[in-house]
Amino acid sequence: MSGAATQIVVTPGRVSLGDLAQVLAGASVVLDPSFWPTVDAASAIVAAAAQAPAPAYGINTGFGKLASKRISPDQTATLQHNLIVSHCCGVGSPTPESVVRLMMALKIISLGRGASGVRREVIAQLEAMLARGICPLVPQQGSVGASGDLAPLAHMAAVMIGEGQALVGGTTMPGREALARAALAPLTLGPKEGLALINGTQFSTAYAISGLLRAHGLACASLVTGALSVDAAMASTVPFRSEIHALRGHPGQIAAGATLTALLDGSDIRQSHLEGDERVQDPYCLRCQPQVAGAALDVLAQAARTLMIEANSVTDNPLVLVETGEIVSGGNFHAEPVAFAADGIALALSEIGAISERRIATLVDPALNFGLPPFLTPDPGLNSGFMIAEVTAAALYAENKQRAAPCSIDSTPTSANQEDHVSMAAHAARRLSDMADNLASILGIELLVAAQGITLRLPHLTSPALGAVIAALREEVPALGPDRYMADDLAKAKAMVEADALPRIASASLAKDPFPLLASEVTS
């Protein structure tokens, strides 16, 4: 189930990708009650440390370069309040509400492990905000992914204490007003609680998980558009044979080859040129689809493993070891694993678009498309057909290629050189949304072009699964005859891709779903 009425119980250490997908779709979360005793024990340890003479970072001291400054117990609440409001330095457009909600859920999971030293009330405030539709307004820019996603998480925490701004029902209002409308009171933070809220990788991880799920859906859609292009080009299906991929052994390649084979099964177009076809081999963009799409699928699977470990982890500092009663400083807030995972997802998005663009270019080129008219228009010359649609695909691919440069290799010292190596995970993860948008448009263009090519192959028909996809497309976009205003066609095709319609429609015509799954039960 999904939607605002859905509530799921999260068990830190065992939260799945499927759980988090539900949060992105609107579900709220509550902590597994079996974790409350550990949460309480850690909070008691922190409370005692706040009263003790020995320095404990962020509990009775300042932060970062100011860690040597002692703070008296009667200033604890002021210290934590000041930490939150001073770190609300984000700029730029608001983060999408679905990502902010996932960030809040991830913070509940992390705090719920019982190693952060916060009181129950802190977790309960996040739970209540999720359940009652209070979404902090979190600017997208300002994190370098080092000492946690400090600025974004501070904007989240600000609403919890009645500061900042929030979105409620699509309306922006002050945080205090948002809480009051939901019958919630601003939270007064205790020792370390502000630090626990803003240290952590939840902003970067939420964006990366959102990008991961979109990338996997687009990878599956690309197998449909790629199969359509195979039939439109009257290309060979021999390169998809399972024996070829078994000899190499990569799981994604094996899965992609099997999916393409299933989608093309029963194609009359394929049968029509088994004999007399003078071509020996097809271009790589058609022939090497299992190798390219499969490699992307494997990268996404690895990213899923990394991100699910991160989603179930504790990433603030210092940490409370309940078993020994110690409070220890470390660096779990450094988001290098998230940055690496996001960089990998970006590479997959870019390469899926790269090979799709090459298939589009092949189909509109009369030197390569095996007898189809130039730019797939029945009357070339007077009409330009899909000439500029292919140029648009090339432009979008170029943008994605530029954005795919790794962010994780960048670093800039911050906080008076105390935080002298940073991950740039927020940059790595945020760009995935724009890259996914571009890829959806590229695949939408391929859907239009390949469907047009197959239509021009009549009376020969494609496979039942692919025919169903074309039939669904034709309910929205008719085949192209004379030139017409095409922007609407591209938008409608993109919408089909983004709605995951292509795999769903194709699967409905097959005995079983042939599309590879993204592992969802990976935990720490």
Short mmCIF file of C-alpha atoms in Angstrom, two decimals:
data_model
loop_
_atom_site.label_atom_id
_atom_site.label_comp_id
_atom_site.label_asym_id
_atom_site.label_seq_id
_atom_site.Cartn_x
_atom_site.Cartn_y
_atom_site.Cartn_z
CA MET A 1 0.00 0.00 0.00
CA SER A 2 1.00 3.62 -0.42
CA GLY A 3 -0.42 7.07 0.14
CA ALA A 4 -0.91 9.44 3.02
CA ALA A 5 -3.24 7.06 4.88
CA THR A 6 -0.60 4.34 5.00
CA GLN A 7 1.60 3.99 8.05
CA ILE A 8 4.49 1.55 8.21
CA VAL A 9 6.47 0.38 11.22
CA VAL A 10 10.21 0.73 10.64
CA THR A 11 12.68 -1.59 12.29
CA PRO A 12 16.14 0.03 12.13
CA GLY A 13 18.62 -2.37 10.59
CA ARG A 14 15.88 -4.15 8.64
CA VAL A 15 14.23 -1.40 6.62
CA SER A 16 13.86 -2.38 2.96
CA LEU A 17 13.91 -0.44 -0.26
CA GLY A 18 10.24 -1.31 -0.65
CA ASP A 19 9.51 0.39 2.69
CA LEU A 20 11.26 3.55 1.57
CA ALA A 21 9.48 3.51 -1.78
CA GLN A 22 6.23 3.61 0.20
CA VAL A 23 7.45 6.69 2.06
CA LEU A 24 8.24 8.41 -1.24
CA ALA A 25 4.68 7.56 -2.31
CA GLY A 26 3.24 9.22 0.80
CA ALA A 27 3.36 6.72 3.68
CA SER A 28 4.23 7.86 7.20
CA VAL A 29 6.38 5.85 9.58
CA VAL A 30 6.57 4.94 13.26
CA LEU A 31 9.48 3.36 15.07
CA ASP A 32 9.30 -0.29 16.07
CA PRO A 33 8.47 0.02 19.80
CA SER A 34 11.03 -2.63 20.72
CA PHE A 35 13.72 0.04 20.14
CA TRP A 36 12.42 2.47 22.77
CA PRO A 37 14.39 0.97 25.69
CA THR A 38 17.69 1.46 23.85
CA VAL A 39 16.69 4.99 22.86
CA ASP A 40 15.90 5.75 26.50
CA ALA A 41 19.17 4.25 27.74
CA ALA A 42 21.26 6.31 25.31
CA SER A 43 19.38 9.46 26.24
CA ALA A 44 20.11 8.88 29.92
CA ILE A 45 23.83 8.52 29.19
CA VAL A 46 23.83 11.85 27.35
CA ALA A 47 21.87 13.57 30.12
CA ALA A 48 24.45 12.43 32.66
CA ALA A 49 27.34 13.58 30.45
CA ALA A 50 25.80 17.04 30.14
CA GLN A 51 26.08 17.45 33.92
CA ALA A 52 29.56 15.93 34.23
CA PRO A 53 32.79 17.95 34.48
CA ALA A 54 34.52 16.02 31.68
CA PRO A 55 34.14 17.55 28.20
CA ALA A 56 31.80 15.68 25.84
CA TYR A 57 31.73 17.04 22.30
CA GLY A 58 28.50 18.75 21.34
CA ILE A 59 26.94 17.96 24.71
CA ASN A 60 28.74 20.40 26.99
CA THR A 61 31.05 21.95 24.39
CA GLY A 62 30.76 24.05 21.26
CA PHE A 63 30.86 22.57 17.77
CA GLY A 64 33.48 22.03 15.10
CA LYS A 65 36.41 24.41 15.55
CA LEU A 66 34.69 25.66 18.73
CA ALA A 67 34.79 22.24 20.44
CA SER A 68 37.20 23.50 23.10
CA LYS A 69 34.60 26.00 24.39
CA ARG A 70 32.79 24.60 27.47
CA ILE A 71 29.04 25.15 27.82
CA SER A 72 27.35 25.17 31.25
CA PRO A 73 24.34 22.87 31.85
CA ASP A 74 21.94 25.82 32.14
CA GLN A 75 22.84 26.84 28.57
CA THR A 76 22.12 23.45 26.97
CA ALA A 77 18.80 24.39 25.42
CA THR A 78 20.20 27.66 24.07
CA LEU A 79 23.20 25.84 22.62
CA GLN A 80 21.04 23.37 20.73
CA HIS A 81 18.57 26.03 19.55
CA ASN A 82 21.40 28.24 18.32
CA LEU A 83 22.94 25.30 16.51
CA ILE A 84 19.78 24.73 14.50
CA VAL A 85 18.98 28.31 13.54
CA SER A 86 22.61 29.20 12.75
CA HIS A 87 22.88 26.22 10.41
CA CYS A 88 19.74 27.15 8.44
CA CYS A 89 21.83 28.52 5.60
CA GLY A 90 20.37 26.61 2.67
CA VAL A 91 19.67 28.38 -0.61
CA GLY A 92 17.98 27.54 -3.89
CA SER A 93 14.74 25.89 -4.84
CA PRO A 94 12.80 23.81 -2.27
CA THR A 95 13.51 20.12 -2.13
CA PRO A 96 10.56 18.05 -3.44
CA GLU A 97 8.18 17.08 -0.66
CA SER A 98 8.57 13.37 -1.32
CA VAL A 99 12.34 13.63 -0.79
CA VAL A 100 11.92 15.69 2.39
CA ARG A 101 9.49 13.12 3.77
CA LEU A 102 11.97 10.35 3.02
CA MET A 103 14.72 12.38 4.69
CA MET A 104 12.56 12.63 7.82
CA ALA A 105 11.83 8.89 7.77
CA LEU A 106 15.54 8.12 7.40
CA LYS A 107 16.29 10.34 10.39
CA ILE A 108 13.70 8.41 12.45
CA ILE A 109 15.39 5.16 11.45
CA SER A 110 18.84 6.47 12.35
CA LEU A 111 17.83 7.98 15.69
CA GLY A 112 15.81 4.85 16.44
CA ARG A 113 18.94 2.70 16.55
CA GLY A 114 19.52 4.13 20.02
CA ALA A 115 23.07 5.37 19.46
CA SER A 116 22.31 9.07 19.11
CA GLY A 117 21.24 9.91 22.64
CA VAL A 118 18.00 11.73 21.85
CA ARG A 119 14.82 11.50 23.89
CA ARG A 120 11.69 9.76 22.66
CA GLU A 121 10.09 13.15 22.14
CA VAL A 122 12.47 13.99 19.28
CA ILE A 123 11.56 10.89 17.30
CA ALA A 124 7.88 11.30 18.15
CA GLN A 125 7.91 14.87 16.78
CA LEU A 126 9.20 13.61 13.43
CA GLU A 127 6.63 10.81 13.41
CA ALA A 128 3.80 13.24 14.11
CA MET A 129 4.94 15.70 11.45
CA LEU A 130 5.00 12.95 8.85
CA ALA A 131 1.61 11.63 9.88
CA ARG A 132 -0.01 15.09 9.89
CA GLY A 133 1.40 16.35 6.60
CA ILE A 134 3.90 18.90 7.90
CA CYS A 135 6.74 19.07 5.40
CA PRO A 136 9.67 21.36 6.26
CA LEU A 137 10.72 23.66 3.44
CA VAL A 138 14.30 22.55 2.76
CA PRO A 139 16.39 24.52 0.23
CA GLN A 140 18.28 22.20 -2.09
CA GLN A 141 21.72 23.80 -1.91
CA GLY A 142 24.18 24.18 0.93
CA SER A 143 25.50 20.72 1.83
CA VAL A 144 28.96 19.36 1.03
CA GLY A 145 28.14 15.97 2.55
CA ALA A 146 30.84 15.96 5.21
CA SER A 147 29.81 16.75 8.79
CA GLY A 148 26.41 15.53 7.74
CA ASP A 149 23.98 17.35 5.47
CA LEU A 150 24.11 20.21 7.93
CA ALA A 151 22.10 22.99 6.27
CA PRO A 152 19.31 20.82 4.82
CA LEU A 153 18.85 18.90 8.04
CA ALA A 154 18.87 22.15 10.03
CA HIS A 155 15.94 23.40 7.94
CA MET A 156 14.13 20.16 8.77
CA ALA A 157 14.93 20.48 12.47
CA ALA A 158 13.96 24.15 12.55
CA VAL A 159 10.30 23.33 11.99
CA MET A 160 10.45 20.81 14.83
CA ILE A 161 11.33 23.64 17.23
CA GLY A 162 8.87 26.13 15.75
CA GLU A 163 11.33 27.95 13.50
CA GLY A 164 11.80 27.96 9.75
CA GLN A 165 9.10 27.33 7.19
CA ALA A 166 6.92 24.36 6.29
CA LEU A 167 4.59 23.24 3.54
CA VAL A 168 1.14 22.10 4.64
CA GLY A 169 -1.32 21.14 1.95
CA GLY A 170 0.74 22.99 -0.63
CA THR A 171 0.80 26.23 1.39
CA THR A 172 4.01 27.66 2.81
CA MET A 173 3.78 28.95 6.38
CA PRO A 174 6.02 29.55 9.41
CA GLY A 175 7.06 26.39 11.22
CA ARG A 176 5.35 27.41 14.44
CA GLU A 177 2.05 27.94 12.62
CA ALA A 178 2.37 24.59 10.87
CA LEU A 179 2.85 22.84 14.21
CA ALA A 180 -0.09 24.69 15.76
CA ARG A 181 -2.41 23.68 12.92
CA ALA A 182 -1.51 20.06 13.62
CA ALA A 183 -1.96 20.49 17.39
CA LEU A 184 1.78 20.05 17.98
CA ALA A 185 3.99 22.12 20.24
CA PRO A 186 7.51 23.30 19.36
CA LEU A 187 10.13 20.98 20.76
CA THR A 188 12.69 22.22 23.28
CA LEU A 189 15.90 20.38 22.47
CA GLY A 190 17.94 18.68 25.15
CA PRO A 191 21.67 17.87 25.27
CA LYS A 192 23.07 16.78 21.88
CA GLU A 193 19.64 16.60 20.26
CA GLY A 194 20.20 19.43 17.80
CA LEU A 195 23.54 17.90 16.85
CA ALA A 196 21.94 14.48 16.37
CA LEU A 197 19.35 16.01 14.06
CA ILE A 198 21.73 17.88 11.76
CA ASN A 199 24.62 15.41 11.70
CA GLY A 200 23.86 12.63 9.25
CA THR A 201 23.54 11.79 5.57
CA GLN A 202 19.74 11.63 5.36
CA PHE A 203 19.33 14.47 2.82
CA SER A 204 21.87 12.99 0.40
CA THR A 205 20.62 9.48 0.97
CA ALA A 206 16.98 10.43 0.38
CA TYR A 207 17.84 12.09 -2.93
CA ALA A 208 20.02 9.13 -3.93
CA ILE A 209 17.33 6.56 -3.13
CA SER A 210 14.76 8.56 -5.09
CA GLY A 211 17.20 8.70 -8.00
CA LEU A 212 17.94 4.99 -7.69
CA LEU A 213 14.29 4.01 -7.92
CA ARG A 214 13.71 6.28 -10.90
CA ALA A 215 16.85 5.00 -12.62
CA HIS A 216 15.76 1.38 -12.26
CA GLY A 217 12.33 2.15 -13.68
CA LEU A 218 13.93 3.93 -16.61
CA ALA A 219 16.35 1.05 -17.18
CA CYS A 220 13.38 -1.30 -17.51
CA ALA A 221 11.62 1.15 -19.84
CA SER A 222 14.76 1.28 -21.98
CA LEU A 223 14.54 -2.47 -22.53
CA VAL A 224 11.07 -1.93 -24.00
CA THR A 225 12.10 0.98 -26.23
CA GLY A 226 15.24 -0.92 -27.21
CA ALA A 227 13.23 -3.98 -28.19
CA LEU A 228 10.90 -1.77 -30.24
CA SER A 229 13.94 -0.32 -32.00
CA VAL A 230 15.19 -3.81 -32.83
CA ASP A 231 11.98 -4.59 -34.71
CA ALA A 232 11.78 -1.13 -36.27
CA ALA A 233 15.30 -1.63 -37.66
CA MET A 234 14.58 -5.26 -38.59
CA ALA A 235 17.62 -6.19 -36.52
CA SER A 236 18.67 -9.65 -35.36
CA THR A 237 17.65 -11.17 -32.04
CA VAL A 238 20.52 -13.68 -32.09
CA PRO A 239 22.71 -11.39 -29.91
CA PHE A 240 20.16 -11.79 -27.13
CA ARG A 241 20.53 -15.57 -26.87
CA SER A 242 21.07 -16.75 -23.32
CA GLU A 243 24.13 -18.83 -24.19
CA ILE A 244 26.05 -15.69 -25.12
CA HIS A 245 25.39 -13.98 -21.82
CA ALA A 246 25.92 -17.07 -19.70
CA LEU A 247 29.43 -17.30 -21.12
CA ARG A 248 30.19 -13.87 -19.69
CA GLY A 249 28.27 -14.28 -16.46
CA HIS A 250 27.28 -10.76 -15.44
CA PRO A 251 23.84 -10.97 -13.79
CA GLY A 252 22.52 -7.74 -15.28
CA GLN A 253 23.57 -8.73 -18.79
CA ILE A 254 21.91 -12.12 -18.43
CA ALA A 255 18.72 -10.49 -17.15
CA ALA A 256 18.66 -7.82 -19.88
CA GLY A 257 19.16 -10.41 -22.63
CA ALA A 258 16.33 -12.53 -21.25
CA THR A 259 14.01 -9.52 -21.05
CA LEU A 260 14.72 -8.49 -24.66
CA THR A 261 14.15 -12.07 -25.82
CA ALA A 262 10.80 -12.25 -24.03
CA LEU A 263 9.65 -8.90 -25.39
CA LEU A 264 10.45 -9.83 -29.00
CA ASP A 265 9.03 -13.35 -28.85
CA GLY A 266 6.40 -13.86 -31.53
CA SER A 267 7.46 -10.98 -33.77
CA ASP A 268 6.36 -11.42 -37.37
CA ILE A 269 8.80 -8.68 -38.37
CA ARG A 270 11.64 -10.86 -37.11
CA GLN A 271 10.40 -13.88 -39.04
CA SER A 272 10.05 -11.83 -42.23
CA HIS A 273 13.78 -11.29 -42.69
CA LEU A 274 15.31 -14.49 -41.36
CA GLU A 275 16.23 -15.39 -44.93
CA GLY A 276 17.82 -13.14 -47.52
CA ASP A 277 18.99 -10.45 -45.10
CA GLU A 278 22.42 -9.38 -46.35
CA ARG A 279 23.47 -7.77 -43.07
CA VAL A 280 25.93 -9.80 -41.03
CA GLN A 281 25.86 -7.77 -37.82
CA ASP A 282 23.82 -4.89 -36.46
CA PRO A 283 25.23 -1.66 -34.99
CA TYR A 284 26.31 -1.85 -31.36
CA CYS A 285 23.37 0.26 -30.19
CA LEU A 286 21.09 -2.63 -31.19
CA ARG A 287 23.35 -5.62 -30.77
CA CYS A 288 25.02 -4.71 -27.47
CA GLN A 289 21.92 -3.76 -25.52
CA PRO A 290 22.30 -6.59 -22.99
CA GLN A 291 25.89 -5.61 -22.31
CA VAL A 292 25.12 -1.90 -21.79
CA ALA A 293 21.74 -2.10 -20.09
CA GLY A 294 22.96 -5.06 -18.07
CA ALA A 295 26.01 -3.18 -16.83
CA ALA A 296 23.72 -0.33 -15.80
CA LEU A 297 21.47 -2.76 -13.93
CA ASP A 298 24.47 -4.17 -12.09
CA VAL A 299 25.62 -0.68 -11.10
CA LEU A 300 22.14 0.08 -9.80
CA ALA A 301 22.09 -3.16 -7.82
CA GLN A 302 25.38 -2.23 -6.17
CA ALA A 303 24.07 1.26 -5.43
CA ALA A 304 20.98 -0.30 -3.86
CA ARG A 305 23.13 -2.38 -1.53
CA THR A 306 25.15 0.66 -0.45
CA LEU A 307 22.15 2.91 0.02
CA MET A 308 20.17 0.38 2.01
CA ILE A 309 23.08 -0.08 4.39
CA GLU A 310 23.23 3.70 4.70
CA ALA A 311 19.47 4.01 5.20
CA ASN A 312 19.67 1.64 8.17
CA SER A 313 22.78 3.19 9.71
CA VAL A 314 23.63 5.72 12.41
CA THR A 315 25.45 8.67 10.87
CA ASP A 316 25.61 11.40 13.49
CA ASN A 317 28.40 12.23 15.95
CA PRO A 318 29.33 11.62 18.69
CA LEU A 319 27.76 8.19 19.16
CA VAL A 320 26.48 6.61 22.35
CA LEU A 321 27.58 3.03 23.02
CA VAL A 322 24.81 1.87 25.32
CA GLU A 323 26.53 -1.43 26.11
CA THR A 324 29.57 0.31 27.66
CA GLY A 325 28.07 3.67 28.56
CA GLU A 326 30.66 5.49 26.43
CA ILE A 327 30.20 8.52 24.19
CA VAL A 328 32.66 8.32 21.30
CA SER A 329 33.53 10.65 18.46
CA GLY A 330 33.92 9.35 14.92
CA GLY A 331 33.13 10.27 11.34
CA ASN A 332 30.01 8.36 10.31
CA PHE A 333 28.53 11.61 9.02
CA HIS A 334 30.99 11.60 6.10
CA ALA A 335 28.85 10.69 3.10
CA GLU A 336 31.49 9.15 0.82
CA PRO A 337 29.53 5.87 0.38
CA VAL A 338 26.46 7.84 -0.72
CA ALA A 339 28.54 9.96 -3.09
CA PHE A 340 30.05 6.88 -4.72
CA ALA A 341 26.61 5.27 -5.07
CA ALA A 342 25.10 8.43 -6.56
CA ASP A 343 28.00 8.78 -8.99
CA GLY A 344 27.35 5.23 -10.14
CA ILE A 345 23.64 5.92 -10.64
CA ALA A 346 24.54 9.00 -12.67
CA LEU A 347 26.79 6.92 -14.93
CA ALA A 348 23.98 4.42 -15.47
CA LEU A 349 21.49 7.17 -16.34
CA SER A 350 23.94 8.72 -18.78
CA GLU A 351 24.82 5.48 -20.56
CA ILE A 352 21.23 4.29 -20.90
CA GLY A 353 20.49 7.61 -22.59
CA ALA A 354 23.62 7.42 -24.72
CA ILE A 355 22.74 4.10 -26.33
CA SER A 356 19.07 5.07 -26.67
CA GLU A 357 20.06 8.23 -28.55
CA ARG A 358 22.17 6.13 -30.91
CA ARG A 359 19.19 3.87 -31.63
CA ILE A 360 17.05 6.93 -32.39
CA ALA A 361 19.74 8.25 -34.74
CA THR A 362 19.95 4.86 -36.47
CA LEU A 363 16.22 4.69 -37.10
CA VAL A 364 15.93 8.15 -38.67
CA ASP A 365 18.98 7.65 -40.92
CA PRO A 366 18.09 6.10 -44.32
CA ALA A 367 21.66 4.80 -44.61
CA LEU A 368 21.15 2.68 -41.47
CA ASN A 369 17.44 1.98 -40.99
CA PHE A 370 17.10 -0.82 -43.57
CA GLY A 371 14.61 0.64 -46.00
CA LEU A 372 12.64 3.09 -43.90
CA PRO A 373 12.15 6.64 -45.24
CA PRO A 374 14.41 9.47 -44.05
CA PHE A 375 13.39 10.70 -40.60
CA LEU A 376 10.49 8.21 -40.72
CA THR A 377 8.13 10.54 -42.56
CA PRO A 378 6.05 9.09 -45.43
CA ASP A 379 6.78 12.19 -47.52
CA PRO A 380 10.36 13.34 -46.80
CA GLY A 381 11.42 16.69 -48.11
CA LEU A 382 8.11 18.40 -47.75
CA ASN A 383 8.05 16.98 -44.20
CA SER A 384 10.89 16.81 -41.68
CA GLY A 385 9.41 13.98 -39.61
CA PHE A 386 11.48 13.11 -36.55
CA MET A 387 14.54 15.11 -37.64
CA ILE A 388 14.53 17.52 -34.72
CA ALA A 389 13.18 15.02 -32.20
CA GLU A 390 16.48 13.19 -32.70
CA VAL A 391 18.36 16.47 -32.19
CA THR A 392 16.48 16.99 -28.92
CA ALA A 393 17.49 13.51 -27.77
CA ALA A 394 21.10 14.34 -28.60
CA ALA A 395 20.88 17.61 -26.66
CA LEU A 396 19.45 15.85 -23.59
CA TYR A 397 22.06 13.11 -23.73
CA ALA A 398 24.79 15.78 -23.93
CA GLU A 399 23.41 17.39 -20.76
CA ASN A 400 23.41 14.06 -18.96
CA LYS A 401 26.93 13.28 -20.11
CA GLN A 402 28.11 16.59 -18.66
CA ARG A 403 26.26 15.94 -15.40
CA ALA A 404 27.66 12.43 -15.07
CA ALA A 405 31.14 13.66 -14.16
CA PRO A 406 31.86 12.24 -10.68
CA CYS A 407 31.14 14.54 -7.77
CA SER A 408 32.87 12.32 -5.20
CA ILE A 409 36.35 13.26 -6.43
CA ASP A 410 35.74 16.91 -5.60
CA SER A 411 36.48 18.37 -2.18
CA THR A 412 36.85 21.76 -0.60
CA PRO A 413 37.92 22.40 3.01
CA THR A 414 35.26 23.93 5.26
CA SER A 415 34.76 25.00 8.90
CA ALA A 416 38.17 26.64 9.33
CA ASN A 417 39.88 23.51 7.94
CA GLN A 418 38.42 21.26 10.64
CA GLU A 419 36.33 19.57 7.95
CA ASP A 420 39.11 19.41 5.40
CA HIS A 421 37.83 16.61 3.14
CA VAL A 422 34.20 16.47 2.04
CA SER A 423 32.19 14.02 -0.08
CA MET A 424 29.94 16.28 -2.17
CA ALA A 425 27.28 13.58 -1.81
CA ALA A 426 24.47 16.13 -1.89
CA HIS A 427 25.66 17.37 -5.28
CA ALA A 428 26.01 13.79 -6.51
CA ALA A 429 22.51 12.85 -5.42
CA ARG A 430 20.59 16.02 -6.28
CA ARG A 431 21.55 15.98 -9.98
CA LEU A 432 19.96 12.54 -10.40
CA SER A 433 16.50 14.10 -10.56
CA ASP A 434 17.36 16.28 -13.54
CA MET A 435 19.22 13.43 -15.22
CA ALA A 436 16.22 11.13 -14.80
CA ASP A 437 13.97 13.79 -16.29
CA ASN A 438 16.24 14.03 -19.32
CA LEU A 439 16.44 10.26 -19.73
CA ALA A 440 12.66 9.93 -19.57
CA SER A 441 12.41 12.38 -22.46
CA ILE A 442 15.06 10.51 -24.47
CA LEU A 443 13.24 7.21 -23.99
CA GLY A 444 9.95 8.90 -24.85
CA ILE A 445 11.47 10.02 -28.15
CA GLU A 446 12.75 6.51 -28.81
CA LEU A 447 9.27 5.16 -28.08
CA LEU A 448 7.78 7.50 -30.71
CA VAL A 449 10.47 6.84 -33.29
CA ALA A 450 10.51 3.06 -32.88
CA ALA A 451 6.72 2.82 -32.92
CA GLN A 452 6.67 4.86 -36.13
CA GLY A 453 9.27 2.56 -37.68
CA ILE A 454 7.26 -0.53 -36.77
CA THR A 455 4.10 1.05 -38.19
CA LEU A 456 5.96 1.59 -41.45
CA ARG A 457 6.79 -2.14 -41.55
CA LEU A 458 3.14 -3.12 -42.06
CA PRO A 459 1.73 -5.59 -42.98
CA HIS A 460 4.38 -7.29 -40.82
CA LEU A 461 3.64 -7.02 -37.09
CA THR A 462 5.80 -6.81 -34.03
CA SER A 463 5.41 -9.15 -31.04
CA PRO A 464 2.20 -9.19 -28.97
CA ALA A 465 3.95 -7.56 -25.98
CA LEU A 466 5.40 -4.74 -28.04
CA GLY A 467 2.21 -4.40 -30.05
CA ALA A 468 0.34 -3.75 -26.80
CA VAL A 469 2.79 -0.97 -25.96
CA ILE A 470 2.28 0.64 -29.37
CA ALA A 471 -1.49 0.34 -29.03
CA ALA A 472 -1.34 2.16 -25.68
CA LEU A 473 0.85 4.84 -27.21
CA ARG A 474 -1.58 5.30 -30.09
CA GLU A 475 -4.35 6.10 -27.62
CA GLU A 476 -2.31 9.18 -26.76
CA VAL A 477 -0.25 9.90 -29.88
CA PRO A 478 -1.29 8.97 -33.43
CA ALA A 479 1.25 7.79 -35.97
CA LEU A 480 3.02 10.65 -37.71
CA GLY A 481 1.82 11.54 -41.19
CA PRO A 482 2.32 15.12 -42.38
CA ASP A 483 4.37 17.29 -40.02
CA ARG A 484 2.54 18.60 -36.97
CA TYR A 485 3.30 20.38 -33.70
CA MET A 486 5.44 17.75 -31.96
CA ALA A 487 6.14 19.09 -28.48
CA ASP A 488 2.87 17.64 -27.17
CA ASP A 489 3.73 14.22 -28.64
CA LEU A 490 7.08 14.24 -26.85
CA ALA A 491 5.46 15.26 -23.55
CA LYS A 492 2.85 12.49 -23.76
CA ALA A 493 5.46 9.85 -24.58
CA LYS A 494 7.64 11.04 -21.70
CA ALA A 495 4.66 10.81 -19.35
CA MET A 496 4.13 7.17 -20.34
CA VAL A 497 7.77 6.42 -19.61
CA GLU A 498 7.72 8.22 -16.26
CA ALA A 499 4.57 6.38 -15.20
CA ASP A 500 6.36 3.02 -15.66
CA ALA A 501 3.65 2.19 -18.20
CA LEU A 502 5.91 0.49 -20.73
CA PRO A 503 7.05 -2.49 -18.61
CA ARG A 504 3.60 -2.84 -17.08
CA ILE A 505 1.80 -2.97 -20.44
CA ALA A 506 4.34 -5.31 -22.00
CA SER A 507 4.26 -7.68 -19.02
CA ALA A 508 0.48 -7.96 -19.23
CA SER A 509 0.85 -9.74 -22.58
CA LEU A 510 3.40 -12.26 -21.30
CA ALA A 511 3.10 -15.36 -19.16
CA LYS A 512 5.40 -13.87 -16.53
CA ASP A 513 7.01 -10.53 -15.81
CA PRO A 514 10.41 -10.56 -17.56
CA PHE A 515 11.81 -7.38 -16.04
CA PRO A 516 14.73 -7.54 -13.58
CA LEU A 517 13.99 -6.57 -9.98
CA LEU A 518 16.00 -4.18 -7.85
CA ALA A 519 16.91 -5.98 -4.62
CA SER A 520 14.83 -4.57 -1.76
CA GLU A 521 15.86 -6.66 1.24
CA VAL A 522 19.39 -5.33 1.69
CA THR A 523 20.03 -4.09 5.20
CA SER A 524 22.93 -3.36 7.50
#
